[in-house]
XYZ file of C-alpha atoms in Angstrom:
596
model
C -0.020 -0.021 0.068
C 3.093 2.204 0.192
C 2.340 5.431 2.098
C -0.869 6.288 0.140
C -3.565 4.933 2.515
C -2.806 7.839 4.873
C -2.748 10.294 1.943
C -6.223 9.045 0.818
C -7.392 9.634 4.362
C -5.890 13.291 4.159
C -7.697 13.685 0.974
C -10.944 12.525 2.454
C -10.410 15.049 5.303
C -9.833 17.881 2.836
C -12.965 17.066 1.051
C -14.829 16.712 4.343
C -13.663 20.055 5.503
C -14.540 21.690 2.084
C -18.096 20.422 2.520
C -18.081 22.101 5.884
C -16.806 25.251 4.586
C -20.239 26.810 5.492
C -19.877 25.454 9.050
C -16.509 27.264 9.406
C -17.843 30.463 7.916
C -21.390 30.596 9.512
C -21.126 29.472 13.062
C -23.026 30.180 15.204
C -25.829 30.386 12.721
C -25.643 26.704 11.907
C -26.760 23.748 14.017
C -23.287 22.168 14.052
C -21.468 23.654 16.999
C -17.870 23.406 18.224
C -19.228 21.235 21.023
C -20.298 18.678 18.530
C -17.207 18.824 16.463
C -14.160 19.183 18.647
C -14.300 16.124 20.902
C -11.680 13.592 19.942
C -8.074 13.525 18.482
C -9.718 12.164 15.155
C -11.591 15.443 15.137
C -8.528 17.498 15.632
C -6.543 15.493 13.012
C -9.410 15.699 10.415
C -9.540 19.362 10.761
C -5.771 20.034 10.655
C -5.379 17.639 7.805
C -7.907 19.452 5.879
C -5.648 22.508 6.008
C -2.779 20.551 4.411
C -1.278 22.618 1.565
C 1.988 21.726 -0.070
C 3.883 22.223 -3.236
C 2.879 20.044 -6.212
C 4.112 19.579 -9.779
C 3.194 23.394 -10.281
C 6.256 24.261 -8.283
C 8.262 23.571 -11.479
C 6.367 26.280 -13.369
C 6.705 29.038 -10.754
C 9.849 30.616 -11.924
C 7.964 32.433 -14.710
C 8.136 35.645 -12.582
C 11.965 35.499 -12.500
C 15.124 35.756 -14.696
C 15.191 31.924 -14.852
C 12.500 31.712 -17.413
C 11.155 33.477 -20.406
C 7.287 33.206 -20.500
C 4.404 33.988 -22.685
C 1.971 33.754 -19.705
C 0.382 36.965 -18.202
C 2.199 36.478 -14.955
C 1.593 39.408 -12.395
C 5.194 40.768 -12.230
C 5.571 40.900 -15.905
C 2.189 42.795 -16.260
C 3.151 45.283 -13.615
C 6.561 46.053 -15.299
C 4.978 46.353 -18.697
C 1.730 48.010 -17.759
C 0.031 50.702 -15.573
C -0.503 48.887 -12.337
C -2.776 50.246 -9.573
C -4.942 49.123 -6.687
C -7.766 49.066 -9.261
C -5.989 46.526 -11.577
C -4.051 44.427 -8.892
C -6.853 42.871 -6.896
C -5.384 39.542 -5.647
C -3.907 38.357 -2.338
C -6.143 40.158 0.237
C -7.955 36.822 1.212
C -8.391 36.109 4.804
C -10.493 32.896 4.530
C -7.750 30.622 5.448
C -6.802 32.640 8.484
C -10.314 32.443 9.806
C -10.235 28.577 9.423
C -6.918 28.389 11.403
C -8.071 30.731 14.109
C -11.410 29.112 14.360
C -9.450 25.927 15.247
C -7.370 27.667 17.847
C -10.379 29.031 19.609
C -11.780 25.557 19.894
C -9.288 22.732 20.075
C -9.178 22.741 23.800
C -12.695 21.361 23.823
C -11.337 17.994 22.789
C -10.939 15.301 25.340
C -7.372 14.672 24.755
C -4.122 15.049 26.771
C -2.121 18.389 26.637
C 0.610 16.985 24.415
C -1.948 15.887 21.884
C -3.768 19.103 21.856
C -0.590 21.131 21.700
C 0.693 19.019 18.680
C -2.441 20.046 16.668
C -2.461 23.637 18.033
C 1.241 23.693 16.965
C 0.447 22.660 13.305
C -2.394 25.333 13.324
C 0.129 27.964 14.439
C 2.651 26.835 11.802
C 0.074 27.229 9.184
C -0.768 30.745 10.575
C 2.915 31.641 10.541
C 3.208 30.643 6.910
C -0.007 32.509 5.924
C 1.287 35.771 7.693
C 4.761 35.255 6.121
C 3.171 35.216 2.744
C 0.917 38.238 3.426
C 3.955 40.259 4.754
C 5.955 39.291 1.635
C 3.125 40.775 -0.513
C 1.927 43.771 1.526
C 4.569 44.417 4.268
C 2.151 45.848 7.032
C -0.916 43.867 7.541
C -3.670 43.586 10.163
C -2.959 40.731 12.728
C -5.935 38.827 13.705
C -5.522 36.201 16.381
C -9.284 35.300 16.439
C -12.124 34.849 14.355
C -14.326 37.810 13.450
C -17.886 38.288 12.627
C -19.826 40.879 10.669
C -19.963 44.117 12.611
C -16.914 43.332 14.671
C -14.833 46.562 15.288
C -11.557 44.614 14.487
C -12.725 44.242 10.941
C -12.029 47.991 10.359
C -8.568 48.289 11.952
C -5.579 49.770 10.255
C -2.504 47.584 9.274
C -0.219 46.541 11.943
C 3.523 47.217 11.592
C 5.477 44.603 9.888
C 7.843 44.312 12.982
C 4.722 43.406 15.148
C 3.282 40.969 12.619
C 6.706 39.153 12.254
C 7.105 39.025 16.133
C 3.672 37.263 16.246
C 4.832 34.921 13.412
C 7.866 34.255 15.426
C 5.884 33.357 18.610
C 3.650 30.988 16.536
C 6.743 29.163 15.190
C 8.249 28.960 18.706
C 5.153 27.196 19.944
C 4.965 24.918 16.985
C 8.732 23.992 17.186
C 8.208 23.088 20.924
C 4.962 21.088 20.388
C 4.589 19.494 16.927
C 5.529 15.796 16.956
C 8.436 14.270 15.115
C 6.445 11.121 14.096
C 3.482 11.986 12.082
C 1.562 10.234 9.021
C 3.613 10.326 5.977
C 3.118 13.402 3.659
C 2.177 15.635 6.590
C 4.463 18.200 8.317
C 6.321 17.169 11.517
C 8.795 19.051 13.719
C 11.373 19.132 11.078
C 9.214 20.565 8.460
C 8.262 23.242 11.042
C 11.960 23.924 11.620
C 12.579 24.256 8.026
C 9.856 26.879 7.536
C 11.259 28.653 10.724
C 14.758 28.870 9.199
C 13.508 29.830 5.760
C 11.233 32.656 7.096
C 14.003 33.858 9.408
C 16.438 34.105 6.447
C 13.920 35.891 4.398
C 13.146 38.321 6.981
C 16.624 39.097 8.115
C 18.096 39.562 4.637
C 14.937 41.599 3.518
C 15.563 43.931 6.346
C 19.235 44.199 5.618
C 18.812 45.076 2.031
C 15.543 47.124 2.128
C 16.328 50.568 3.621
C 12.841 51.651 3.056
C 11.627 49.606 6.082
C 13.855 51.241 8.451
C 14.486 47.920 10.124
C 18.007 47.112 9.158
C 19.248 47.207 12.891
C 16.914 44.177 13.575
C 18.168 42.010 10.666
C 20.857 40.179 12.388
C 18.433 38.760 14.972
C 16.530 36.962 12.238
C 19.797 35.782 10.601
C 20.934 34.400 13.862
C 17.520 32.651 14.385
C 18.067 31.155 10.879
C 21.610 29.759 11.704
C 20.368 28.304 15.095
C 17.560 26.461 13.500
C 19.521 25.177 10.520
C 22.190 23.938 12.820
C 19.635 22.162 15.012
C 18.173 20.481 11.884
C 21.776 19.454 10.800
C 22.674 18.167 14.293
C 19.502 16.303 15.137
C 17.333 15.835 12.067
C 19.237 12.949 10.699
C 18.972 14.185 7.155
C 21.774 13.911 4.479
C 22.428 14.817 0.864
C 21.278 12.100 -1.483
C 24.572 10.967 -3.001
C 25.161 7.474 -4.368
C 28.389 8.375 -6.231
C 26.604 9.094 -9.483
C 27.187 12.666 -10.300
C 25.330 12.563 -13.756
C 22.045 11.326 -12.174
C 21.821 11.702 -8.363
C 20.584 15.314 -8.616
C 17.979 14.438 -11.212
C 16.690 11.544 -9.106
C 15.252 14.111 -6.641
C 12.711 15.311 -9.155
C 11.678 12.242 -11.243
C 11.244 9.526 -8.490
C 8.097 7.628 -8.025
C 8.843 7.413 -4.283
C 10.924 9.822 -2.335
C 9.606 8.956 1.141
C 12.740 6.985 1.925
C 15.236 9.555 0.338
C 17.771 10.819 2.993
C 17.369 14.427 1.734
C 13.639 14.702 1.997
C 12.280 16.658 4.992
C 8.664 16.811 3.644
C 7.356 15.143 0.288
C 4.149 15.372 -1.512
C 3.385 11.962 -2.746
C 1.597 10.955 -5.860
C 0.307 7.542 -7.104
C -2.307 7.214 -9.771
C -3.159 3.686 -8.762
C -4.226 5.090 -5.356
C -6.145 8.073 -7.148
C -3.562 10.519 -6.225
C -2.122 11.787 -9.320
C -0.458 14.630 -11.015
C 1.236 15.259 -14.482
C 2.545 18.553 -15.722
C 4.883 17.247 -18.441
C 3.320 19.424 -21.083
C 3.836 22.768 -19.021
C 7.315 21.825 -18.022
C 8.799 20.722 -21.246
C 8.629 22.195 -24.739
C 7.043 25.483 -25.825
C 4.159 25.973 -23.560
C 4.231 29.321 -21.747
C 7.816 29.040 -20.499
C 11.516 28.390 -21.592
C 14.741 28.583 -19.409
C 16.784 31.668 -19.940
C 20.137 31.886 -21.349
C 21.300 33.862 -18.274
C 20.436 30.887 -16.172
C 22.543 28.674 -18.496
C 25.475 30.990 -18.191
C 25.303 30.926 -14.251
C 26.303 27.282 -14.014
C 30.097 26.784 -13.494
C 32.455 24.738 -15.685
C 33.221 21.172 -14.439
C 36.542 22.492 -13.179
C 34.923 25.022 -10.920
C 35.727 28.107 -13.166
C 33.223 30.399 -14.471
C 31.709 30.212 -17.928
C 31.991 33.960 -18.185
C 35.639 33.755 -17.958
C 35.764 31.733 -21.246
C 36.870 33.389 -24.291
C 33.987 34.290 -26.514
C 31.365 32.607 -24.123
C 28.834 35.178 -25.367
C 28.810 33.587 -28.701
C 28.652 29.948 -27.673
C 26.065 27.900 -29.407
C 23.886 25.334 -27.705
C 26.226 22.311 -28.076
C 29.160 24.312 -26.888
C 27.310 25.624 -23.925
C 26.914 22.204 -22.315
C 30.400 21.107 -22.725
C 32.427 20.413 -19.453
C 29.739 22.152 -17.288
C 28.446 21.539 -13.835
C 26.554 18.264 -14.272
C 23.374 19.957 -12.809
C 22.968 21.793 -15.947
C 22.283 18.686 -18.007
C 20.088 17.308 -15.169
C 17.897 20.601 -15.149
C 17.686 21.368 -18.972
C 17.510 19.158 -22.099
C 21.033 18.727 -23.408
C 22.578 17.818 -26.762
C 22.044 14.235 -27.281
C 19.193 13.778 -24.751
C 16.411 11.547 -25.925
C 12.640 11.218 -25.146
C 11.285 7.911 -24.325
C 8.868 7.990 -27.288
C 11.701 8.900 -29.815
C 14.106 6.566 -31.560
C 16.751 9.324 -32.008
C 18.200 12.102 -29.923
C 15.858 14.982 -29.509
C 16.297 18.089 -31.741
C 15.370 21.326 -29.873
C 12.284 22.786 -31.307
C 12.675 26.408 -31.869
C 9.744 28.795 -31.749
C 9.116 32.603 -31.717
C 8.773 34.010 -28.029
C 10.753 31.113 -26.624
C 14.373 30.820 -25.738
C 15.142 27.365 -27.524
C 16.066 25.710 -24.166
C 13.743 23.067 -22.584
C 13.342 22.213 -18.944
C 14.097 18.672 -17.715
C 13.589 19.262 -14.048
C 10.297 17.978 -13.082
C 9.760 16.308 -16.492
C 9.029 12.519 -16.371
C 10.717 10.871 -19.382
C 8.178 8.167 -19.748
C 5.197 7.141 -22.001
C 3.569 5.089 -19.133
C 0.606 7.110 -17.740
C 1.021 5.580 -14.232
C 4.457 6.563 -14.080
C 3.849 10.127 -15.473
C 1.139 10.625 -12.787
C 2.884 9.277 -9.881
C 6.201 11.093 -9.441
C 6.630 12.490 -5.914
C 7.419 16.288 -5.288
C 9.936 17.424 -2.807
C 8.424 20.049 -0.590
C 11.333 20.742 1.671
C 14.796 19.104 1.111
C 17.979 19.184 3.133
C 20.011 21.063 0.422
C 18.161 24.076 0.974
C 18.917 23.931 4.794
C 22.502 23.713 3.982
C 22.457 26.714 1.604
C 20.361 28.939 3.948
C 22.883 28.159 6.777
C 25.886 29.240 4.610
C 24.010 32.351 3.411
C 22.987 33.540 6.804
C 26.454 32.919 8.388
C 27.958 34.686 5.339
C 25.698 37.872 5.810
C 26.487 37.832 9.652
C 30.281 37.601 8.907
C 30.701 34.500 10.935
C 31.227 32.027 7.912
C 34.297 29.855 8.135
C 35.709 27.401 5.504
C 34.322 24.456 7.743
C 30.883 25.841 7.354
C 31.279 25.899 3.510
C 32.652 22.244 3.710
C 29.595 21.179 5.621
C 27.057 23.035 3.404
C 27.733 24.213 -0.091
C 30.560 21.653 -0.706
C 28.269 18.751 0.150
C 26.111 19.741 -2.663
C 29.088 20.100 -5.066
C 30.361 16.734 -3.836
C 27.106 15.150 -5.074
C 27.931 16.411 -8.728
C 31.783 16.097 -8.435
C 32.393 19.683 -8.567
C 35.330 21.331 -7.029
C 34.941 22.833 -3.516
C 34.075 26.512 -2.951
C 37.142 28.105 -1.087
C 36.218 30.847 1.080
C 39.458 32.888 0.899
C 39.614 32.539 -2.886
C 35.993 33.534 -3.419
C 36.378 36.703 -1.316
C 39.647 37.512 -3.100
C 38.212 36.967 -6.551
C 34.562 38.130 -6.602
C 32.647 37.370 -9.868
C 32.293 40.682 -11.773
C 29.109 39.345 -13.518
C 27.539 38.490 -10.129
C 28.855 41.741 -8.621
C 27.196 43.736 -11.263
C 24.004 41.831 -10.684
C 24.040 42.607 -7.061
C 25.687 45.972 -6.620
C 24.447 46.331 -2.992
C 26.610 43.498 -1.722
C 29.689 44.752 -0.063
C 32.199 43.976 2.695
C 34.773 41.340 3.227
C 32.357 38.509 2.456
C 30.882 39.872 -0.652
C 32.828 37.353 -2.905
C 31.395 34.203 -1.191
C 27.869 35.911 -0.580
C 27.798 36.210 -4.555
C 29.035 32.518 -4.856
C 26.285 31.174 -2.372
C 23.745 33.047 -4.374
C 24.962 31.363 -7.508
C 24.741 28.028 -5.789
C 21.158 28.728 -4.672
C 20.108 29.713 -8.132
C 21.702 26.520 -9.809
C 20.698 24.070 -6.991
C 17.153 25.333 -6.479
C 16.136 26.303 -10.089
C 12.516 25.939 -10.828
C 11.788 25.074 -7.116
C 9.864 28.316 -6.357
C 12.647 30.024 -4.585
C 14.226 32.430 -7.157
C 11.472 35.208 -6.999
C 11.657 35.296 -3.291
C 15.429 35.446 -3.351
C 15.376 38.401 -5.800
C 13.005 40.295 -3.634
C 14.673 39.771 -0.438
C 18.103 40.756 -2.109
C 16.611 43.892 -3.309
C 17.366 42.760 -6.860
C 14.099 43.613 -8.714
C 16.089 45.541 -11.271
C 17.257 42.204 -12.638
C 13.736 41.662 -13.906
C 14.032 44.477 -16.254
C 16.216 42.379 -18.345
C 14.011 40.467 -20.875
C 15.147 36.578 -20.842
C 16.799 35.660 -24.053
C 17.690 32.318 -25.641
C 20.153 30.478 -27.663
C 22.820 32.066 -29.790
C 22.935 31.574 -33.601
C 25.510 33.611 -35.622
C 23.017 33.742 -38.543
C 21.770 31.706 -41.435
C 23.313 28.215 -41.739
C 23.173 24.676 -40.780
C 23.505 23.642 -36.913
C 24.229 20.576 -34.969
C 21.774 20.338 -31.935
C 22.474 16.852 -30.655
C 26.193 17.048 -30.264
C 27.089 14.393 -32.998
C 28.701 17.083 -35.379
C 26.063 16.492 -38.020
C 23.561 19.331 -38.729
C 20.062 18.937 -37.619
C 18.393 22.375 -38.428
C 18.931 24.926 -41.125
C 18.242 28.669 -40.534
C 17.214 30.674 -43.614
C 16.249 34.253 -44.083
C 12.669 35.598 -43.439
C 10.625 35.657 -46.653
C 12.676 32.693 -48.066
C 10.301 29.598 -48.721
C 10.887 26.395 -46.908
C 11.185 23.746 -49.526
C 8.722 20.960 -49.569
C 11.646 18.489 -50.191
C 13.954 19.405 -47.451
C 17.715 18.558 -47.785
C 18.868 15.589 -45.709
C 21.889 15.310 -43.454
C 24.544 12.527 -43.805
C 22.268 10.268 -41.592
C 19.641 10.551 -44.143
C 17.318 12.549 -41.778
C 15.613 15.809 -43.241
C 16.860 19.104 -41.852
C 14.393 21.048 -39.849
C 14.038 24.460 -41.454
C 13.330 27.736 -39.686
C 13.044 31.220 -41.113
C 14.969 33.996 -38.965
C 14.271 37.587 -38.596
C 13.786 40.492 -36.102
C 11.226 40.430 -33.468
C 7.717 40.901 -34.498
C 8.199 40.087 -38.151
C 6.972 36.910 -40.144
C 9.949 34.697 -39.213
C 9.525 31.561 -37.155
C 12.523 32.429 -34.938
C 13.325 35.904 -33.733
C 17.031 36.614 -33.391
C 18.615 39.799 -31.832
C 19.962 40.985 -35.090
C 17.643 39.214 -37.544
C 19.476 37.549 -40.345
C 22.786 38.716 -38.987
C 22.310 36.470 -35.896
C 22.339 36.889 -32.166
C 20.315 35.321 -29.275
C 16.806 34.370 -29.578
C 14.492 37.128 -28.576
C 11.365 36.274 -26.438
C 9.778 39.805 -26.099
C 10.469 43.385 -26.825
C 8.160 45.187 -24.378
C 10.168 47.556 -22.095
C 10.143 46.393 -18.346
C 10.415 48.882 -15.517
C 10.825 47.866 -12.129
C 10.223 50.821 -9.640
C 11.878 50.623 -6.457
C 10.879 50.317 -3.655
C 7.224 50.169 -4.961
C 7.171 47.026 -6.899
C 8.493 44.944 -4.104
C 5.138 45.158 -2.630
C 1.537 45.100 -3.763
C -1.210 47.539 -3.180
C -4.207 46.751 -1.010
C -7.219 46.282 -3.428
C -9.041 49.224 -3.686
C -12.337 47.746 -2.952
C -10.922 46.758 0.399
C -9.849 50.408 1.109
C -13.320 51.689 0.305
C -14.677 49.220 2.776
C -12.155 50.014 5.393
C -10.682 53.557 5.017
C -8.389 52.818 7.960
C -6.306 50.754 5.496
C -3.475 52.898 3.864
C -1.585 52.218 0.709
C 2.302 52.066 1.350
C 5.264 52.685 -0.828
C 3.669 55.046 -3.447
C 0.785 52.847 -4.374
C -2.435 54.412 -5.027
């Protein structure tokens, strides 16, 4: 039965609670009262499991708001930077229904006839969920009203002003303290335990600490170190007591990929929390179409260039790196690159020959492998597990927090970043060398990083981008680092010097032919020496009739995905406005950071 019997029960719990949504929202008008519902541990578990919300396969699509991906989708950040945003046009995020569900539980769980430790376990989970809820609200709005109890129509608290960010985050910290103290280690598979709580505590602390450090508009820089110290303490506790380790079987070309295409991650030593899928147990999910190919998103060339060479040197130090073609870009690189993106010579399960990259206007030419399940078996496609929290992120956040605090030592790097590099047989990051030789490309991207540790901070940021690509971390990282200006650069794609024939599979034999816009693609296409017809594309400048847009048209350049100017206003676009309709309902709410 694997671990799925409990997951089906969780699904039933979620369905049951969704059916009782009116009960949660309308009490005391309904006949179902807390006295009837909150009686046993089973009742508490049913309610809490109904609040379970974790990453799914959609996680692999969330970098569309970042410099990791080009996208044709109408994602919020792209719309903001290319439009005229206001509180009338940005109306999402101000939703308090989940908080009411959490607070309702916290007001009533003590009615259950259970021991104190049982009650505190479920209360700890509720406060863990409340901490995550408010962390997300603070990330979006900064100052928000703190509500510790449920409200009913007419309650005066409904019309309160926002509470200061510092107060809200102090309350979040208090919730996490309680959860850390009381949530059990042993819980049903697929549900958060004490270590999942600890990971979120460390992640929230790192986010808030670095956000305060790099965002002077908050005037909270003096309080940043306390959060960074908390991140260090929690991460070190996980490392010392959690029993986790980096998944490393000695296969540097496959161990990393195994974290994202596995049918069962529950026994993987790196997994702290897993979202499990199994079509045979009616718990399924398949997003291959969205992840791979030309559907809404394609990896950026800037991401490709971030990966190091196999010898630990930087690609951007290579002569003529800016004009490397697809095959050259993948030669002698960090093995994670070819386990994250489709590489020359990669073959799909349904094909008899290596895959030839499909090029299209508005796309980069690169295709994402991470999260893609290379199979034609529908059960396998729908049954891959998703890592929600993995130990690698704990190691990265510890290294970053210590670097920001100025307490990082070589031993810390060896116990964190270098364990990730060991998995892919990449040379170790050396603290002294990194600080003596800061990467000029990274330094230009993050001009607000300074001090004696600036070089290693930049390398840790590289490591985060590479290790956690497409795992829904990049956008938050850019926001907390005050690096929104990077989003003004439109992601571009592969480089082609112009018309001609090109090898895309790495065997030295041409696979595609680029011809000028306006020239007719022949019905009888020329064949390469393998007897395979070449794939023809017309090339031209953006917006024309060509099938592939290049920077300089027939004179070549990188593939162009968009041409709309993007403007990131600082500090305004690090936040979102309160929807205007809510301000009309509650005039005590005030727009911040120049939003109107």
